[in-house]
């Protein structure tokens, strides 16, 4: 039957025009529905041009850059709503509201999200996921679940104290030995370009696996697993989407399965007996809660991931920024040199010596953290620029945030680190520029050349500037989910950087200066972002290093 036979006599449009009108009408209705607030107090709605599905689609295609750009375009909104199918995502872009979210941890909680995320990323079985869902946020006196026990243990053990000191020294010593092995090999000074990120990646991966999982860790026994680990890391976003992951995230899926199988063999052979105390304790807690050994192997992959990935990428950015600026390199070397303690005599580490025996030094990690303000400022600035991560919470019941903004039950709240870190009202007009001086309170206008500020009295005189809102620095999250490993990460990264800058010179493989690349913000920002392109350098030993190496004994 023709359209004209069905249409009323007064209808003036053809079939094709009628279809277009119908589509436009449906679009208009869908757009209006997606733009409607659930409650008058709900945060302002930022509607997508494609109603409901537009935001999730753009996040999948554009990665973290999408939310960051939305936040920058709507800078006047401290919080806004993204309509998504069946729910809402509330984006928090203001430090004071971020702090309010963090204070409401019983209602705005991360833990209900953990079981589903770990199921997707680690491939946990249904029985194990059910165990993780039990007693997620227990009140005092209530029965505790696996997540509550494991989180409390990790926060306690990695907080300031005896075990943090022990693990930090283990990590520093392993990195020292790996760097020393590299320095003694034929690769250094051979005139061949080195991919700086790949170089750091290898050293951190091998040393982390050893100090956490012992000398018989899976990567030590099968070096091909190093590549499998990074395949897993680079496909996390696709694993999270969980759409036929063995096909759509093939390399990440295969990398995960290889590592899980190797970790299972590691556990069944009881090789964890030579691993770190914290790994053994994690395994004990999982067993107490009824985890099967194959599931524990997968869970330990997440801990290996936590130990390797952010340390690797953060160290890369710190080194590339330091070596790209000769004045900054000189300033950092002076600071580290000033805290090196000679154990064999008064000879300074940079003195020219005809002896083949280098001076023995002690390097206290606390001195790097407390008495090297420029180094620490570079560390913090690289984390600010490189971290676009979200702090995610589930709204467990209808809630009014800061007595003003209505948040709907079962919606998701995301504190947008990338938006806050790019806010010039917080960090200054040069917010997009690398400037460690923003974390120091005695720099002059020549912030990008600290030599002028530091050489006036021949020694570092600056101290750390902590005047920013405490919730504005998002590299380690905040509140109840503040990264438990932040103290350890800082100790480890500063020790690694000190070992490298005091022993090696780096020049660009091409050109006359090292160019700092842009970060790749077109991916899901689950950790410090990697560079858009490789940075190739020529690595050589410092000419003024007696004996050709830095002989260091670490202490806290």
XYZ file of C-alpha atoms in Angstrom, residues 104-119 129 132-138 147 151 392-397 410-412 480-481:
37
model
C 31.324 11.506 51.597
C 33.093 8.168 51.127
C 30.305 6.085 52.685
C 27.738 7.272 50.135
C 30.070 8.089 47.231
C 32.183 4.951 47.215
C 34.744 3.391 44.898
C 34.593 -0.101 46.331
C 31.274 -1.177 44.696
C 32.947 -0.580 41.323
C 35.965 -2.788 42.077
C 34.399 -6.247 41.561
C 33.169 -5.510 38.042
C 36.377 -3.723 37.019
C 38.611 -6.533 38.260
C 36.363 -9.133 36.651
C 33.801 -11.964 41.990
C 34.948 -9.618 46.348
C 31.372 -8.294 46.574
C 30.951 -9.361 50.198
C 31.111 -6.700 52.918
C 32.649 -4.065 50.666
C 32.260 -1.107 53.057
C 31.892 -2.620 56.532
C 38.576 -5.844 49.760
C 43.044 -2.389 51.422
C 35.573 7.357 40.270
C 32.769 6.796 42.782
C 29.340 5.136 42.714
C 26.421 7.020 44.261
C 24.988 4.444 46.688
C 21.873 6.497 47.533
C 23.484 4.429 41.024
C 24.989 7.294 39.027
C 28.765 7.627 38.701
C 39.645 7.118 51.093
C 41.121 5.978 47.766
